[in-house]
Structures are given as structure tokens and as C-alpha cells.
Amino acid sequence: MNRSSKGLLVSALVVVVAMAFRVSWNALRDVARVIGADATAAGLYPFVVDGLMALALVAALVLTSMRDKRFALRVLAAYTLASLVLNYVHGLVPALHDGAAGWGRLADWDPANWALVLLATSLPVGSIYFGCELVAKVLHHRPTVRVQTDSVRADAPAHPPHTVTPPPHADLSGPPPLTAAPVPGQVSRGAEGVRTGDPHTPRTARTPDPDAEEEGDRQDQFEEAELERMRQDARRTYAESAQANRPLSARALGAAYGMSESWARKQILAARGSDGLAGPHLVAVGST
């Protein structure tokens, strides 16, 4: 729908609401006169009831919190029902329009009359309270920042293309090497799907990624270096304890390094072989 159509629709809605308010204004003014309002107060009474209905409707459209929106809709429903009841009473009692009705008489049955008078006199007080509450909720309303977040994401710069930097000792005097343009992911995936779907195209075995192999080799070398460092530390610890005449047992050495007893026994043997820490041995003495 274009802008002119929207403007025409809103204008028609305003005209219909204005005419409906004029019809309701006649009934509410007569009810206000019966409950004791003067001419000025009776003329303003319809604005108190129907005006708060319009305010509650606007607040329900503006507020985004479900709790506040539910409150505005409840106020709108309550005042709509109250206006409907008073308009209905005005239609049933023609004396209200002629001014022949008695003071404070909206119905012949006393309980109904008391309820109607209580309803008509409480609507202005309720308008003050509910109107202030709705305005406060609208003024303290904070719009969501979802649109701002999306705009920030949209304005964020794209990742720069990958560039290959030459090694520090490369010869830059010759012509620059030719580099292939990066292929987008969607295009490459689409082309790969076409190649694999062609029955006449020979299938080639996948070659492992060299980067992954190098990373695995580096990880293995690192783990082996850590194990070797642990072995050297264990041997040094045993050698120091042996020099202090308090050699550690295989169980104690393995527990100190979180390893098994057999692993610790191997390190003890290696430490004895490297440092010449031989255990006590018997020497045969010949007779002279």
C-alpha cells in the first residue's frame, strides 16, 4: 500500500471515530447532568471516558512490554464496557435526554440505580489514575535495540582477503609470481558437486591435508620432548637421592612423577648406568 492510500485510510478512520464520539458524547453528557454535573462539567465528561479509551489504545500500540501492553488493553476494555453501559442506559431511559429524570436517578430499581451512579461517578477518578499510569509507562518506555544491532552488523567491514607475504630473503627483482584468485565457497562447493555427479569423470583419491600432517607431527614431537624431559628429571632426582645415601624406591619415584613403578624402575636403571651408580657388589678375596 502506497503512502497516499495509507493517508486516505487514516483520514477515514479519524472521521468515523469523530462521528462515533459525537454520538456517545450526547449520551454521556446527559448522564453527567443527572449525577450532578453542571453544564461545563457535563460537556467535558465524554472526553474523560472516551478520551481515556483513545489514550489506552495508543499506549497499547506503542508499548512493547507484554505486561504494560496487557495493562493498557485492560484499561481500554474496562472503559469501553463502561461507556457501552452508560449509552445503553441512556437509550432505555428517554427521560435522561429530556431532563425530566430525577436527581441521581438512572434506573427505577434502586440496586441498579446505585450501581449505575457509582459507575458514572467513579469514571473520572479512574481516568486520572489510569491516565497518569499509562502516560508514565509510555514516557519510561525504552525501544528495543535490535535494529541498531543489525545496522552495526551490516556496517561492519568484511574480512580482508588473504594475502601471501614473501619470505624475508626472497628475490623481489623479478616479476611477481602469479596467484590464483580466491574462489568463493558457494562456487567451489557447487563446482565440486558437479564434478562428483558426472559419471564419466574419474574419481581421484583425497590427499591428506599437509597442514594437518605437519600439525600432527609437531604435536607428536612436543609430546615426545615432554616425556624425555620427565625421564631426565626422574633420573636426576634418583641420582641426587643416591648421592645423599637415601636412594628412592621405584614405587616412590613413580608416584612422585605420576607414572607406574615399572617406568620408574627403568629410569633408576638408566640413572645407575649413566652416572656409574652401581649397587653394592661382592669382591672375592683369594687366599695367599
Coordinates of C-alpha atoms in Angstrom, one line a residue:
M1 CA 0.0 0.0 0.0
N2 CA 1.4 3.4 -1.0
R3 CA 1.6 6.5 1.1
S4 CA -1.5 8.2 -0.3
S5 CA -3.6 5.1 0.3
K6 CA -2.4 4.9 3.9
G7 CA -3.2 8.6 4.4
L8 CA -6.7 8.2 3.0
L9 CA -7.3 5.2 5.3
V10 CA -6.2 7.1 8.4
S11 CA -8.3 10.1 7.4
A12 CA -11.4 7.9 7.0
L13 CA -10.7 6.3 10.4
V14 CA -10.4 9.7 12.1
V15 CA -13.8 10.8 10.6
V16 CA -15.5 7.6 11.7
V17 CA -14.1 7.9 15.3
A18 CA -15.1 11.6 15.4
M19 CA -18.7 10.7 14.5
A20 CA -18.9 7.9 16.9
F21 CA -17.6 10.1 19.7
R22 CA -20.3 12.7 18.8
V23 CA -23.0 10.1 19.3
S24 CA -21.5 8.8 22.5
W25 CA -20.9 12.4 23.7
N26 CA -24.7 13.1 23.7
A27 CA -25.4 10.1 26.0
L28 CA -22.6 10.7 28.4
R29 CA -23.4 14.4 28.7
D30 CA -27.0 13.6 29.7
V31 CA -25.8 11.0 32.3
A32 CA -23.4 13.5 33.7
R33 CA -26.2 16.0 34.2
V34 CA -28.3 13.5 36.2
I35 CA -25.4 12.6 38.6
G36 CA -25.0 16.3 39.5
A37 CA -22.5 17.8 36.9
D38 CA -23.1 21.4 35.7
A39 CA -23.2 22.4 32.1
T40 CA -19.4 22.7 31.7
A41 CA -18.6 19.5 33.6
A42 CA -21.3 17.6 31.6
G43 CA -19.8 18.8 28.3
L44 CA -16.3 17.6 29.4
Y45 CA -17.5 14.3 30.9
P46 CA -17.5 12.4 27.5
F47 CA -13.8 13.4 27.0
V48 CA -13.0 11.8 30.3
V49 CA -14.4 8.4 29.3
D50 CA -13.9 8.2 25.6
G51 CA -10.7 10.2 25.7
L52 CA -9.1 7.7 28.0
M53 CA -10.2 4.9 25.6
A54 CA -8.2 6.6 22.8
L55 CA -5.2 7.1 25.2
A56 CA -5.2 3.4 26.2
L57 CA -5.4 2.4 22.5
V58 CA -2.4 4.5 21.6
A59 CA -0.4 3.2 24.6
A60 CA -1.2 -0.4 23.7
L61 CA 0.2 0.2 20.2
V62 CA 3.4 2.0 21.5
L63 CA 4.4 -0.2 24.4
T64 CA 6.4 -3.4 23.6
S65 CA 6.5 -5.0 27.1
M66 CA 3.7 -7.6 27.3
R67 CA 3.0 -6.6 30.9
D68 CA 2.5 -2.9 30.0
K69 CA 0.6 -3.8 26.8
R70 CA -1.8 -6.1 28.8
F71 CA -2.4 -3.3 31.3
A72 CA -3.3 -0.8 28.5
L73 CA -5.6 -3.3 26.9
R74 CA -7.4 -3.9 30.2
V75 CA -8.0 -0.2 30.7
L76 CA -9.3 0.1 27.2
A77 CA -11.7 -2.9 27.7
A78 CA -12.9 -1.6 31.0
Y79 CA -13.7 2.0 29.8
T80 CA -15.2 0.6 26.6
L81 CA -17.6 -1.5 28.6
A82 CA -18.4 1.4 30.9
S83 CA -19.2 3.7 28.0
L84 CA -21.3 1.0 26.4
V85 CA -23.3 0.5 29.7
L86 CA -24.0 4.2 30.0
N87 CA -25.0 4.6 26.4
Y88 CA -27.3 1.6 26.8
V89 CA -28.9 3.2 29.9
H90 CA -29.4 6.4 28.0
G91 CA -31.2 4.5 25.3
L92 CA -33.5 2.8 27.8
V93 CA -34.4 5.9 29.8
P94 CA -35.6 8.7 27.5
A95 CA -36.1 11.0 30.5
L96 CA -32.4 11.4 30.7
H97 CA -32.3 13.3 27.4
D98 CA -35.4 15.4 28.2
G99 CA -34.1 16.4 31.6
A100 CA -37.3 15.0 33.3
A101 CA -35.4 12.3 35.2
G102 CA -35.0 12.9 38.9
W103 CA -31.7 13.9 40.5
G104 CA -29.5 10.9 40.7
R105 CA -32.0 8.5 39.1
L106 CA -30.5 6.4 36.3
A107 CA -32.8 3.4 36.8
D108 CA -36.1 2.7 38.6
W109 CA -34.8 -0.3 40.5
D110 CA -32.7 1.0 43.4
P111 CA -29.8 -1.5 43.4
A112 CA -29.4 -1.0 39.6
N113 CA -29.6 2.8 40.1
W114 CA -26.9 2.7 42.9
A115 CA -24.6 0.6 40.7
L116 CA -25.0 2.9 37.7
V117 CA -24.5 6.1 39.8
L118 CA -21.3 4.5 41.3
L119 CA -20.1 3.6 37.8
A120 CA -20.7 7.1 36.4
T121 CA -19.1 8.9 39.3
S122 CA -16.0 6.7 39.5
L123 CA -15.1 7.0 35.9
P124 CA -13.5 10.5 36.2
V125 CA -11.4 9.4 39.2
G126 CA -10.4 6.3 37.3
S127 CA -9.4 8.4 34.3
I128 CA -7.0 10.4 36.5
Y129 CA -5.3 7.3 37.9
F130 CA -5.2 5.1 34.8
G131 CA -4.3 8.1 32.5
C132 CA -1.3 9.0 34.7
E133 CA -0.2 5.4 34.8
L134 CA -0.4 5.0 31.0
V135 CA 1.5 8.2 30.3
A136 CA 4.2 7.2 32.8
K137 CA 4.6 3.8 31.1
V138 CA 4.9 5.4 27.7
L139 CA 7.4 8.0 28.9
H140 CA 9.6 5.4 30.6
H141 CA 9.4 3.1 27.6
R142 CA 12.7 2.1 26.0
P143 CA 12.6 0.9 22.4
T144 CA 14.5 -2.3 21.6
V145 CA 18.0 -2.0 20.1
R146 CA 17.5 -4.9 17.7
V147 CA 17.6 -2.6 14.7
Q148 CA 20.7 -0.9 15.9
T149 CA 22.4 -4.2 16.4
D150 CA 21.5 -5.3 12.9
S151 CA 22.8 -2.0 11.5
V152 CA 26.1 -2.4 13.3
R153 CA 26.4 -5.8 11.9
A154 CA 25.6 -4.6 8.4
D155 CA 28.1 -1.7 8.7
A156 CA 30.9 -4.0 10.0
P157 CA 33.8 -4.2 7.5
A158 CA 34.3 -7.5 5.7
H159 CA 37.3 -9.6 6.4
P160 CA 40.3 -8.6 4.3
P161 CA 41.3 -11.0 1.6
H162 CA 44.1 -13.4 2.3
T163 CA 47.5 -12.1 1.1
V164 CA 50.7 -14.1 0.9
T165 CA 53.8 -12.3 2.2
P166 CA 57.1 -13.2 0.6
P167 CA 59.9 -14.7 2.8
P168 CA 62.5 -12.3 4.1
H169 CA 65.2 -13.5 1.7
A170 CA 63.1 -13.7 -1.4
D171 CA 64.3 -12.0 -4.6
L172 CA 61.8 -9.2 -5.4
S173 CA 63.7 -8.0 -8.5
G174 CA 62.0 -10.5 -10.9
P175 CA 58.3 -10.5 -12.0
P176 CA 55.8 -11.1 -9.2
P177 CA 54.5 -14.7 -9.1
L178 CA 51.1 -15.5 -10.4
T179 CA 48.5 -16.2 -7.7
A180 CA 45.1 -17.7 -8.3
A181 CA 42.1 -15.6 -7.4
P182 CA 40.2 -16.9 -4.3
V183 CA 37.2 -18.9 -5.3
P184 CA 34.0 -18.3 -3.2
G185 CA 32.9 -21.1 -1.0
Q186 CA 29.5 -21.5 -2.7
V187 CA 31.0 -21.6 -6.2
S188 CA 33.7 -24.1 -5.2
R189 CA 31.1 -26.3 -3.5
G190 CA 28.8 -26.1 -6.5
A191 CA 31.6 -27.0 -8.9
E192 CA 32.7 -29.9 -6.7
G193 CA 29.1 -31.2 -6.6
V194 CA 29.0 -31.1 -10.4
R195 CA 32.3 -32.9 -10.7
T196 CA 31.3 -35.7 -8.3
G197 CA 28.0 -36.1 -10.1
D198 CA 29.5 -36.6 -13.5
P199 CA 29.7 -40.4 -14.1
H200 CA 32.3 -40.0 -16.8
T201 CA 34.8 -38.1 -14.6
P202 CA 37.4 -40.3 -12.9
R203 CA 37.3 -40.0 -9.2
T204 CA 40.6 -39.1 -7.6
A205 CA 41.5 -40.2 -4.1
R206 CA 41.6 -37.5 -1.5
T207 CA 45.0 -36.5 -0.4
P208 CA 45.5 -35.6 3.2
D209 CA 46.0 -32.0 4.2
P210 CA 49.7 -31.2 4.5
D211 CA 49.0 -28.6 7.2
A212 CA 47.1 -31.2 9.3
E213 CA 50.0 -33.7 8.9
E214 CA 52.6 -31.1 9.9
E215 CA 50.5 -30.1 12.9
G216 CA 50.2 -33.8 14.0
D217 CA 54.0 -34.2 13.6
R218 CA 54.6 -31.1 15.7
Q219 CA 52.3 -32.4 18.4
D220 CA 54.0 -35.8 18.5
Q221 CA 57.4 -34.1 18.7
F222 CA 56.2 -31.9 21.5
E223 CA 54.8 -34.9 23.5
E224 CA 58.0 -36.9 23.0
A225 CA 60.0 -33.9 24.2
E226 CA 57.9 -33.6 27.3
L227 CA 58.3 -37.3 28.1
E228 CA 62.0 -37.2 27.6
R229 CA 62.2 -34.1 29.9
M230 CA 60.3 -36.1 32.5
R231 CA 62.6 -39.0 32.2
Q232 CA 65.7 -36.8 32.6
D233 CA 64.1 -35.2 35.7
A234 CA 63.3 -38.6 37.2
R235 CA 66.9 -39.8 36.7
R236 CA 68.3 -36.6 38.1
T237 CA 66.1 -37.0 41.2
Y238 CA 67.2 -40.5 41.8
A239 CA 70.8 -39.6 41.3
E240 CA 70.6 -36.9 43.9
S241 CA 68.9 -39.2 46.4
A242 CA 71.5 -41.8 45.8
Q243 CA 74.3 -39.3 46.4
A244 CA 72.6 -38.4 49.7
N245 CA 72.7 -42.1 50.7
R246 CA 68.9 -42.1 50.6
P247 CA 68.0 -43.7 47.2
L248 CA 64.4 -43.7 46.3
S249 CA 62.5 -46.8 45.6
A250 CA 60.8 -47.5 42.2
R251 CA 57.4 -47.0 43.8
A252 CA 58.2 -43.7 45.4
L253 CA 59.8 -42.4 42.2
G254 CA 56.9 -43.4 40.1
A255 CA 54.4 -41.8 42.5
A256 CA 56.4 -38.6 42.5
Y257 CA 56.0 -38.2 38.7
G258 CA 52.6 -39.8 38.4
M259 CA 53.9 -42.8 36.5
S260 CA 54.0 -46.5 37.0
E261 CA 56.5 -48.5 39.1
S262 CA 57.9 -50.2 36.0
W263 CA 58.6 -46.8 34.4
A264 CA 60.4 -45.6 37.5
R265 CA 62.5 -48.8 37.6
K266 CA 63.7 -48.2 34.0
Q267 CA 64.7 -44.7 35.0
I268 CA 66.6 -45.9 38.0
L269 CA 68.5 -48.4 35.8
A270 CA 69.3 -45.7 33.3
A271 CA 70.5 -43.3 36.1
R272 CA 72.7 -46.0 37.5
G273 CA 74.2 -46.8 34.1
S274 CA 74.8 -43.2 33.1
D275 CA 76.2 -42.0 36.5
G276 CA 78.0 -45.2 37.4
L277 CA 75.8 -45.6 40.5
A278 CA 76.3 -49.3 40.8
G279 CA 74.8 -51.2 43.7
P280 CA 76.9 -53.0 46.3
H281 CA 78.7 -56.0 44.9
L282 CA 80.8 -58.7 46.4
V283 CA 84.5 -59.0 45.8
A284 CA 86.1 -62.4 46.0
V285 CA 89.3 -62.4 48.2
G286 CA 91.8 -65.1 47.3
S287 CA 93.9 -66.8 49.9
T288 CA 97.6 -66.1 50.0

